[in-house]
PDB file of C-alpha atoms in Angstrom:
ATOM      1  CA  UNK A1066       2.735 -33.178  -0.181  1.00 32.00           C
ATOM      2  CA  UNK A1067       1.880 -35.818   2.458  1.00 36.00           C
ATOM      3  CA  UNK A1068       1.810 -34.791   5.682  1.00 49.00           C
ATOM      4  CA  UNK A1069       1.553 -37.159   9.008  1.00 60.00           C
ATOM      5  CA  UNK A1070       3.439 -38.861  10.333  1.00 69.00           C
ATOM      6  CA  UNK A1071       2.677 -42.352  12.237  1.00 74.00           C
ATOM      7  CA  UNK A1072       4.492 -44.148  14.788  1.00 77.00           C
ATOM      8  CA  UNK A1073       5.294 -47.196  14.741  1.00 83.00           C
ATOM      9  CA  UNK A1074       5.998 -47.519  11.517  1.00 89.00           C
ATOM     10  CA  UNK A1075       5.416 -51.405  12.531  1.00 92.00           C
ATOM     11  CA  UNK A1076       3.934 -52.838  15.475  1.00 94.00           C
ATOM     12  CA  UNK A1077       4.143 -56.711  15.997  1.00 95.00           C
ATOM     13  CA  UNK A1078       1.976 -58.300  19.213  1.00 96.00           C
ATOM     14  CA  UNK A1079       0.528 -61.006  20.841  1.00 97.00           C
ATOM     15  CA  UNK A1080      -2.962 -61.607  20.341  1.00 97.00           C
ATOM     16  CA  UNK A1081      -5.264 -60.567  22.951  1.00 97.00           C
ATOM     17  CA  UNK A1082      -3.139 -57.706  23.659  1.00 97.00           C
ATOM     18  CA  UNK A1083      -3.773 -53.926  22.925  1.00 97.00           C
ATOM     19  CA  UNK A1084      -2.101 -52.415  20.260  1.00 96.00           C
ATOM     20  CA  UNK A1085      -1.463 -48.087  20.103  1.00 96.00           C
ATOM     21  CA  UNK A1086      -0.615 -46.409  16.876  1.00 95.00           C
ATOM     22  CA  UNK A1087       0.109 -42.570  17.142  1.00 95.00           C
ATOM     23  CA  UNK A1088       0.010 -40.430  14.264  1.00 93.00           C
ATOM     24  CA  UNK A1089       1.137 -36.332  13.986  1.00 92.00           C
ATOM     25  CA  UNK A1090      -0.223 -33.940  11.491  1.00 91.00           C
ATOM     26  CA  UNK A1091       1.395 -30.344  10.504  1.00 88.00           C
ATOM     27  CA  UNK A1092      -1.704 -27.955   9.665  1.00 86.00           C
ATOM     28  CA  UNK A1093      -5.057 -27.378  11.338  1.00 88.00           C
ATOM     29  CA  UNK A1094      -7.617 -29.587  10.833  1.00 89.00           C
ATOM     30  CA  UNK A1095     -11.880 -29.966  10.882  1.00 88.00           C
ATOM     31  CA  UNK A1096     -11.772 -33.797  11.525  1.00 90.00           C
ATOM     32  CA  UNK A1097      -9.218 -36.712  11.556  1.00 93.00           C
ATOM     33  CA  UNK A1098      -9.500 -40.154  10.475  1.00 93.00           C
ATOM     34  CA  UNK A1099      -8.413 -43.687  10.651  1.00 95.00           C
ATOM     35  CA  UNK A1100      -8.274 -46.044   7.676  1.00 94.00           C
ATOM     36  CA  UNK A1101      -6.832 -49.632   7.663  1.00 96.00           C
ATOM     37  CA  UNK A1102      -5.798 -51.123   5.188  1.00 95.00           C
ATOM     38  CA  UNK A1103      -5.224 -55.376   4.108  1.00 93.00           C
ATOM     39  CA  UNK A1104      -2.286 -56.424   1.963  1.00 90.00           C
ATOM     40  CA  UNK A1105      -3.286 -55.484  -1.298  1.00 86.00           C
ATOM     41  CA  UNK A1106      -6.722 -54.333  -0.538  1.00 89.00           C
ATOM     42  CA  UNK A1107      -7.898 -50.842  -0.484  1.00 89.00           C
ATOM     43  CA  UNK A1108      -8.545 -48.767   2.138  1.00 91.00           C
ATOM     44  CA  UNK A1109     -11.759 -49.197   5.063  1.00 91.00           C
ATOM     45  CA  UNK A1110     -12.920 -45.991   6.707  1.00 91.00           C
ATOM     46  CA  UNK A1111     -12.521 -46.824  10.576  1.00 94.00           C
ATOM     47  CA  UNK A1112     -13.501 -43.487  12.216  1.00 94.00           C
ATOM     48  CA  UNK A1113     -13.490 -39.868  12.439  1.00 93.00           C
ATOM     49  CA  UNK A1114     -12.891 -37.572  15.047  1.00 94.00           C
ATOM     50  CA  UNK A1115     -13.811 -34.060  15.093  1.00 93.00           C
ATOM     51  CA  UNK A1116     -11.494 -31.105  16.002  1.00 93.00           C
ATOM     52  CA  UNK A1117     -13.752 -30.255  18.621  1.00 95.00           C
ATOM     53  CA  UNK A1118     -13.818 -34.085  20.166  1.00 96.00           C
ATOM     54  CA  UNK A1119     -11.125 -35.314  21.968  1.00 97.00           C
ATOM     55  CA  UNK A1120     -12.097 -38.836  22.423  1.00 98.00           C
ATOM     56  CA  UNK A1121     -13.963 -41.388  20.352  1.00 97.00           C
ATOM     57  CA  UNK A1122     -15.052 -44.235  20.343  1.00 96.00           C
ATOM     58  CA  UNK A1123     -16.008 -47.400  18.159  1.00 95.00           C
ATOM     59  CA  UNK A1124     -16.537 -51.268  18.967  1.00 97.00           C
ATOM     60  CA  UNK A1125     -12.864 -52.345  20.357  1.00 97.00           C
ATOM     61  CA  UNK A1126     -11.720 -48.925  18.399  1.00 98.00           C
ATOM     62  CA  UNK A1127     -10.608 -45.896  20.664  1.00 98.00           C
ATOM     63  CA  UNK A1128      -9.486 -42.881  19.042  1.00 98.00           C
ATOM     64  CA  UNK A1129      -7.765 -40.062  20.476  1.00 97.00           C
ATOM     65  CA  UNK A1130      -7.106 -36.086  19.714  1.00 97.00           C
ATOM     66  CA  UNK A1131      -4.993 -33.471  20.521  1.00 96.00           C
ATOM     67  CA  UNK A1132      -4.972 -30.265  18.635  1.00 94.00           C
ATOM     68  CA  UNK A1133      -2.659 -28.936  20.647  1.00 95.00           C
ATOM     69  CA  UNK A1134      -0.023 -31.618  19.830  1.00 94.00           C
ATOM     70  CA  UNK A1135      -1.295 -31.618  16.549  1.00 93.00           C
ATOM     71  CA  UNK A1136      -1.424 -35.938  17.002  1.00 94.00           C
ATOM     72  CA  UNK A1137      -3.737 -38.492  17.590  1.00 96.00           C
ATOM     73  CA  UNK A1138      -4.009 -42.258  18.537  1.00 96.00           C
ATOM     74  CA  UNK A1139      -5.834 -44.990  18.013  1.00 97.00           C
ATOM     75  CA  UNK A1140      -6.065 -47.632  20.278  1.00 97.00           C
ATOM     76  CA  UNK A1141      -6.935 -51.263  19.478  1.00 98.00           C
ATOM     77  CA  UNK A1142      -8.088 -53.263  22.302  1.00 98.00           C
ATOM     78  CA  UNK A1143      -8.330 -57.142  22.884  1.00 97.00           C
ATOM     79  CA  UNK A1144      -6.210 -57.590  19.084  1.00 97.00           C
ATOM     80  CA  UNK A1145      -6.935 -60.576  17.193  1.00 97.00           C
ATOM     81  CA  UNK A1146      -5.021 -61.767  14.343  1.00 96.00           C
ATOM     82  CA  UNK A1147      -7.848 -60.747  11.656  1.00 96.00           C
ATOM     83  CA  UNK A1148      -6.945 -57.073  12.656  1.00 97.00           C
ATOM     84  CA  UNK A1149      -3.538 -57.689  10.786  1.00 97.00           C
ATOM     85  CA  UNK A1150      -3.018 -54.479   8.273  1.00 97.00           C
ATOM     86  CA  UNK A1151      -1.769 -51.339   7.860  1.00 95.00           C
ATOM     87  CA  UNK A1152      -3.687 -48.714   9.630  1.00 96.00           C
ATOM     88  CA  UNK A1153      -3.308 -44.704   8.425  1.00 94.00           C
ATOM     89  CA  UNK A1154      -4.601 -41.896   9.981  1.00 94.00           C
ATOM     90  CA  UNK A1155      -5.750 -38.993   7.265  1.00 93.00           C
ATOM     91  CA  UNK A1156      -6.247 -35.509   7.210  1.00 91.00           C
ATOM     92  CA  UNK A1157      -8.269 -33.243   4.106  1.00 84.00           C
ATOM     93  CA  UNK A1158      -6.780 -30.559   2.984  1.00 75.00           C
ATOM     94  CA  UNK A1159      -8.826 -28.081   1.131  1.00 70.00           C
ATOM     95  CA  UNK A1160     -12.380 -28.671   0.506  1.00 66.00           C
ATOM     96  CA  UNK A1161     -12.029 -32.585  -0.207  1.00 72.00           C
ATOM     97  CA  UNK A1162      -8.687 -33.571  -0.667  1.00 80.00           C
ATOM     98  CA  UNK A1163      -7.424 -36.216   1.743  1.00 86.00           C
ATOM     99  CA  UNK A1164      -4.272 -36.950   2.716  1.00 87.00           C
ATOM    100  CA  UNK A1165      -2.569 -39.786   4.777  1.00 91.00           C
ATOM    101  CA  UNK A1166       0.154 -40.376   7.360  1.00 90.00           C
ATOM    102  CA  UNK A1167       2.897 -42.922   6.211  1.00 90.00           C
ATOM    103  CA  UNK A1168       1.138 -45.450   8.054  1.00 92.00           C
ATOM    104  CA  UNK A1169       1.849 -48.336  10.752  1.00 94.00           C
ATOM    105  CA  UNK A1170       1.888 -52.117   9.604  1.00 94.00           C
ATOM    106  CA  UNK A1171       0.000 -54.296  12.398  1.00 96.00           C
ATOM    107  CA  UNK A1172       1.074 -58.053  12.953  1.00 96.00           C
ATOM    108  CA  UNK A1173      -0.859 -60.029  15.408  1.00 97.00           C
ATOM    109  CA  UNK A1174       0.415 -63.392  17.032  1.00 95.00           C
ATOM    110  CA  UNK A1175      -1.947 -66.145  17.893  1.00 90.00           C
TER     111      UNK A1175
ATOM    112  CA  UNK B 472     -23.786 -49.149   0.862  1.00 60.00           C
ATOM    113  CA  UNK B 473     -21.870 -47.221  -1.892  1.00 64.00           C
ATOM    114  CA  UNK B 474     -19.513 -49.002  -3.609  1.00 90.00           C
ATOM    115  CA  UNK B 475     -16.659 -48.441  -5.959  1.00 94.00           C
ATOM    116  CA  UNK B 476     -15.303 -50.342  -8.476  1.00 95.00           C
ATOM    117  CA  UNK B 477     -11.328 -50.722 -10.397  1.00 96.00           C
ATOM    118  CA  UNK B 478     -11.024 -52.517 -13.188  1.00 96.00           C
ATOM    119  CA  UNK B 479      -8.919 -54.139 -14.196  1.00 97.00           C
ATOM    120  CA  UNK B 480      -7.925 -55.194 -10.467  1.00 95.00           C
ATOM    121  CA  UNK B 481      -4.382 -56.105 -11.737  1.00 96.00           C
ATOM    122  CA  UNK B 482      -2.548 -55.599 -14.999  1.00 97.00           C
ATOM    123  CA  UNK B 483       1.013 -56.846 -16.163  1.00 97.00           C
ATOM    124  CA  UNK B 484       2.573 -55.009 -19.363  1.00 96.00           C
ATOM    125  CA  UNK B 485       5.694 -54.827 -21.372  1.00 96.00           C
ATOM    126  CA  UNK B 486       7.328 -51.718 -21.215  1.00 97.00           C
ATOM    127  CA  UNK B 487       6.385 -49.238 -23.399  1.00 96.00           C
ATOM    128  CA  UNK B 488       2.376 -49.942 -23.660  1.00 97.00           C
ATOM    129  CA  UNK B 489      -0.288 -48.112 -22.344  1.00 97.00           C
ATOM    130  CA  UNK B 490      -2.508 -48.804 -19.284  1.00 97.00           C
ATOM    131  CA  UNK B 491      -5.533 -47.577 -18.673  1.00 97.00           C
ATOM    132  CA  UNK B 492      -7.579 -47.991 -15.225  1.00 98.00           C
ATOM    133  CA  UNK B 493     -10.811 -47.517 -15.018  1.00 97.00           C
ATOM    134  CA  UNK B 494     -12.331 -45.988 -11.468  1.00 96.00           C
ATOM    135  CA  UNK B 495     -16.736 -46.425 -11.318  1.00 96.00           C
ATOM    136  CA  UNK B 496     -18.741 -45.380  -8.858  1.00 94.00           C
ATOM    137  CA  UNK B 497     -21.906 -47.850  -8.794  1.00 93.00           C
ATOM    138  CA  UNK B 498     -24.443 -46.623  -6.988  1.00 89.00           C
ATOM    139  CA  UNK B 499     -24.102 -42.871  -6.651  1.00 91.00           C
ATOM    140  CA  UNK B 500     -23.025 -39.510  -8.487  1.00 90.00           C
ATOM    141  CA  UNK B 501     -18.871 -38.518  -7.923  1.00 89.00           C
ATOM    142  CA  UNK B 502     -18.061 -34.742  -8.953  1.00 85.00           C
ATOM    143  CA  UNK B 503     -14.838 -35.628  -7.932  1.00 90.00           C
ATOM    144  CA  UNK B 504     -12.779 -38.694  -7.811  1.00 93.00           C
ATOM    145  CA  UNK B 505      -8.962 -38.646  -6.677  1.00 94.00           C
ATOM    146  CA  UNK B 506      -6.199 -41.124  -7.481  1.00 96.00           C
ATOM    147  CA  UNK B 507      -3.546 -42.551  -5.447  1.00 96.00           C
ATOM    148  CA  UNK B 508      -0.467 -44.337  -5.695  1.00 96.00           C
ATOM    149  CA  UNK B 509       1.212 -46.507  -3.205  1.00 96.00           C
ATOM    150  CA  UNK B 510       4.109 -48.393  -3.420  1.00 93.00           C
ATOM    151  CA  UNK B 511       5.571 -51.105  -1.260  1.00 89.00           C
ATOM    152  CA  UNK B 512       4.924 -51.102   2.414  1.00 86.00           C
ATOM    153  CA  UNK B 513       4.706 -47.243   1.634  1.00 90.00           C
ATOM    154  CA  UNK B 514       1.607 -44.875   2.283  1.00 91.00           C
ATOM    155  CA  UNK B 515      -1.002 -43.400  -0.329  1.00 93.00           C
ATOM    156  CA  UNK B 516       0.303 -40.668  -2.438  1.00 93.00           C
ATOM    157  CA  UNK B 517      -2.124 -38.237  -3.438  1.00 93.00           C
ATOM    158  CA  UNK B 518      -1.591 -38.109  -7.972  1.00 95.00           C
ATOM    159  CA  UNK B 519      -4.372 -35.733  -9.203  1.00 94.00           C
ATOM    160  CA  UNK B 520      -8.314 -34.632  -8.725  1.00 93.00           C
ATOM    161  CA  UNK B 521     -10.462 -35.221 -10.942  1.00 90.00           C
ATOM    162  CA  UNK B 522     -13.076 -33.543 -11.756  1.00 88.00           C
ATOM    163  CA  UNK B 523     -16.001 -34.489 -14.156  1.00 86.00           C
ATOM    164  CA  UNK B 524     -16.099 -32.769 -16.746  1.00 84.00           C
ATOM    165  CA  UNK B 525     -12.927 -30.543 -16.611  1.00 86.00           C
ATOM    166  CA  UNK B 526      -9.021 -30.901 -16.355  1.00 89.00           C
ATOM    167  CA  UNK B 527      -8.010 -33.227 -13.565  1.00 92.00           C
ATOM    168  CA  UNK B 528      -5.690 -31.123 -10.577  1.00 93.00           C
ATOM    169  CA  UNK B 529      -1.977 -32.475 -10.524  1.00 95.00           C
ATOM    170  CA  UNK B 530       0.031 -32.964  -7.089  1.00 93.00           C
ATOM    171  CA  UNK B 531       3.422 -31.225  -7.458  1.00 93.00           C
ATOM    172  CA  UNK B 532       5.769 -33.642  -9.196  1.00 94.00           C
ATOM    173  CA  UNK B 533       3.114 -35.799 -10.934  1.00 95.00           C
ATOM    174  CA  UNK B 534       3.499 -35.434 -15.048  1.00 94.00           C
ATOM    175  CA  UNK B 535       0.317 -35.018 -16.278  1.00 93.00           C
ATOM    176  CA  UNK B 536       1.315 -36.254 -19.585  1.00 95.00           C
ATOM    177  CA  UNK B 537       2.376 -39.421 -18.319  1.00 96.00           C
ATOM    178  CA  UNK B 538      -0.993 -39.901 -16.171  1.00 97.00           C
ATOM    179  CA  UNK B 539      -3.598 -39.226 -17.986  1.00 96.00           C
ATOM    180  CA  UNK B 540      -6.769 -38.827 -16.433  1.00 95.00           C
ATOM    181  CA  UNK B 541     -10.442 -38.545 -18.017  1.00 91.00           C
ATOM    182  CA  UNK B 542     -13.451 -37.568 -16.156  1.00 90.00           C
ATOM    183  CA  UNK B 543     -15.997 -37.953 -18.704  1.00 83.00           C
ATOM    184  CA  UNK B 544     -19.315 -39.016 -16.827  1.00 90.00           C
ATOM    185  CA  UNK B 545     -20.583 -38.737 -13.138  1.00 90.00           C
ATOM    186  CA  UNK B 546     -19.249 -42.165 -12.231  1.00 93.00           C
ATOM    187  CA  UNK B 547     -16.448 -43.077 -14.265  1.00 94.00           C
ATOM    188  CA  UNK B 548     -12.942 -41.713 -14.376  1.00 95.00           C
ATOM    189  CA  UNK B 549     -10.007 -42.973 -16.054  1.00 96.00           C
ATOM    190  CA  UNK B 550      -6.510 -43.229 -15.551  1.00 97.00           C
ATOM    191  CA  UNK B 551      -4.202 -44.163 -18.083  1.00 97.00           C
ATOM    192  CA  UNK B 552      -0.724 -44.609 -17.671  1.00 97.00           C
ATOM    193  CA  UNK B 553       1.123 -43.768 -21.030  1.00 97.00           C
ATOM    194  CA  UNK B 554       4.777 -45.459 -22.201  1.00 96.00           C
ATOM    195  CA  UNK B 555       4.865 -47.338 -18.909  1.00 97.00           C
ATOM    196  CA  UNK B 556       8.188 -48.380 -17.450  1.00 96.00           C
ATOM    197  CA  UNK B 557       9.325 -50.826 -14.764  1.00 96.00           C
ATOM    198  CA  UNK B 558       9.213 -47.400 -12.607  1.00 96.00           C
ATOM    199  CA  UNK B 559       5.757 -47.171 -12.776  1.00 96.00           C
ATOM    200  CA  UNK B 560       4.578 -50.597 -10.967  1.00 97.00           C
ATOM    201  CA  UNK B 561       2.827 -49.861  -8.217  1.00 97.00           C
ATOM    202  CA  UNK B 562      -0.730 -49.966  -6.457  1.00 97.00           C
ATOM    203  CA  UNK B 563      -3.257 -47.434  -8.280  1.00 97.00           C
ATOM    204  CA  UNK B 564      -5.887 -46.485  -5.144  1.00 96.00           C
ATOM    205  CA  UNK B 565      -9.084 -44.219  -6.622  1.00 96.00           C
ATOM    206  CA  UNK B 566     -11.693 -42.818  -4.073  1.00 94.00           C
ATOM    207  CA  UNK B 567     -14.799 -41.026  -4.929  1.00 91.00           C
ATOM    208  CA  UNK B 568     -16.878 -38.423  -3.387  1.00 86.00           C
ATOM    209  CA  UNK B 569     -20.484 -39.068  -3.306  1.00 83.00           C
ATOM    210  CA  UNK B 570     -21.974 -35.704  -4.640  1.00 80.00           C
ATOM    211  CA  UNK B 571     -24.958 -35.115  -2.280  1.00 79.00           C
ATOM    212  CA  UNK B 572     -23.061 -36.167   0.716  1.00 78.00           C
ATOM    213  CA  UNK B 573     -19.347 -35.801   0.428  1.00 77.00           C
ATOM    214  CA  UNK B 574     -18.914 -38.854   1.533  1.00 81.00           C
ATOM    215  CA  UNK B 575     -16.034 -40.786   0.448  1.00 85.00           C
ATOM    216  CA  UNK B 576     -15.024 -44.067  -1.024  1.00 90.00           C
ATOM    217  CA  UNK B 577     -12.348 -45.686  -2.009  1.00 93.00           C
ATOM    218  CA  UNK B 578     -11.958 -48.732  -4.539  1.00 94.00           C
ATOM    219  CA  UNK B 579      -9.754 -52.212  -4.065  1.00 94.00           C
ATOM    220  CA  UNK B 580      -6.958 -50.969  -6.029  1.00 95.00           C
ATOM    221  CA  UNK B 581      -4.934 -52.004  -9.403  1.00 97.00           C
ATOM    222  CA  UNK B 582      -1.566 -53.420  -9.350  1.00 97.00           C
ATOM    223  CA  UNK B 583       0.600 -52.569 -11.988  1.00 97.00           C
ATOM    224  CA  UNK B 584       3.705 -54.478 -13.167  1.00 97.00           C
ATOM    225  CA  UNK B 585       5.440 -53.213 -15.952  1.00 97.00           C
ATOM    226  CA  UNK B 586       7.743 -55.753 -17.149  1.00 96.00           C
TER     227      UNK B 586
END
């Protein structure tokens, strides 16, 4: 079953501006990561964050994590309108199998 | 870096007919490959593991006789979706796991549209 949940389900901004996307996961986890996604395109591994790490960061990419709230966030800064797409946060269960939140559709202005 | 390849990227059939998708990985060994489905502005839904070389894993409430899925070789698995109805269009989403590394990678997709 999928587990995860993201909010907002869609997120529509000006460009330039910084854009949050939460996500929530049920069972404990080793890492936690962030995929995004372009209409009709599969998915591009963003980051991963460790259970241990609570912050993380990559380019204009921050990523959050709370084990104790069981959520995360990632944090878009400066948006442009080539970061249009859906963005999901994932979690493995088991040995490899991964599993993603329902996801959050990004629109940025110009 | 490692890639992975769908073929055919999208596919339009009458109902009724057989599809099958084909999931590679190019440069590198997969002992396991997994396949998705995703419809409509909704997430990735986890179908089966595969595993070369034995009987693919099914997620609860996926028929296994209606997705068929072959693991024959270390980088190629196939899914073929049998007697396909309108019910079945969607976005087919494979991602392989790079043996040595566990890495993983995911392919651009197949859109299905069953007529």
């Amino acid at each position: 079953s999928q587990q995860g949940e993201e909010d907002p389900q869609a997120l529509s901004i000006q460009e330039g501006e910084n854009a949050t996307m939460n996500c929530s996961y049920k069972t404990s986890i080793n890492n936690l990561q962030w995929y995004r996604q372009n209409s009709g395109r599969g998915l591009v591994h963003l980051i991963l964050i460790r259970s241990n790490e609570r912050e993380k960061h990559s380019g204009r990419l921050r990523v959050t994590l709370d084990t104790s709230k069981k959520s995360s966030s990632l944090l878009i800064t400066a948006s442009r309108a080539a970061d249009t797409a859906s963005y999901f946060c994932a979690t493995r269960q088991g040995a490899q199998k991964l599993v993603f939140g329902q996801g959050t559709r990004l629109t940025i202005n110009p | 870096g490692a890639v992975v390849s769908q073929h055919p990227s999208w596919v339009i059939c009458k109902s009724g007919t057989s599809v099958k998708i084909e999931c590679r990985s190019l440069d590198f060994q997969a002992t396991t490959m997994f396949w998705y489905r995703q419809f409509p502005k909704q997430s990735l839904m986890l179908m089966a593991t595969s595993n070369e070389g034995s009987k693919a894993t099914y997620e609860q409430g996926v028929e296994k006789d209606k997705f068929l899925i072959n693991h024959a070789s270390l980088t190629l698995s196939t899914l073929t979706v049998t007697s396909a109805h309108p019910e079945d269009s969607s976005f087919y989403i494979c991602s392989a796991t790079r043996s040595n590394t566990g890495e993983l990678f995911f392919g651009e997709g197949s859109r299905l549209t069953v007529l």
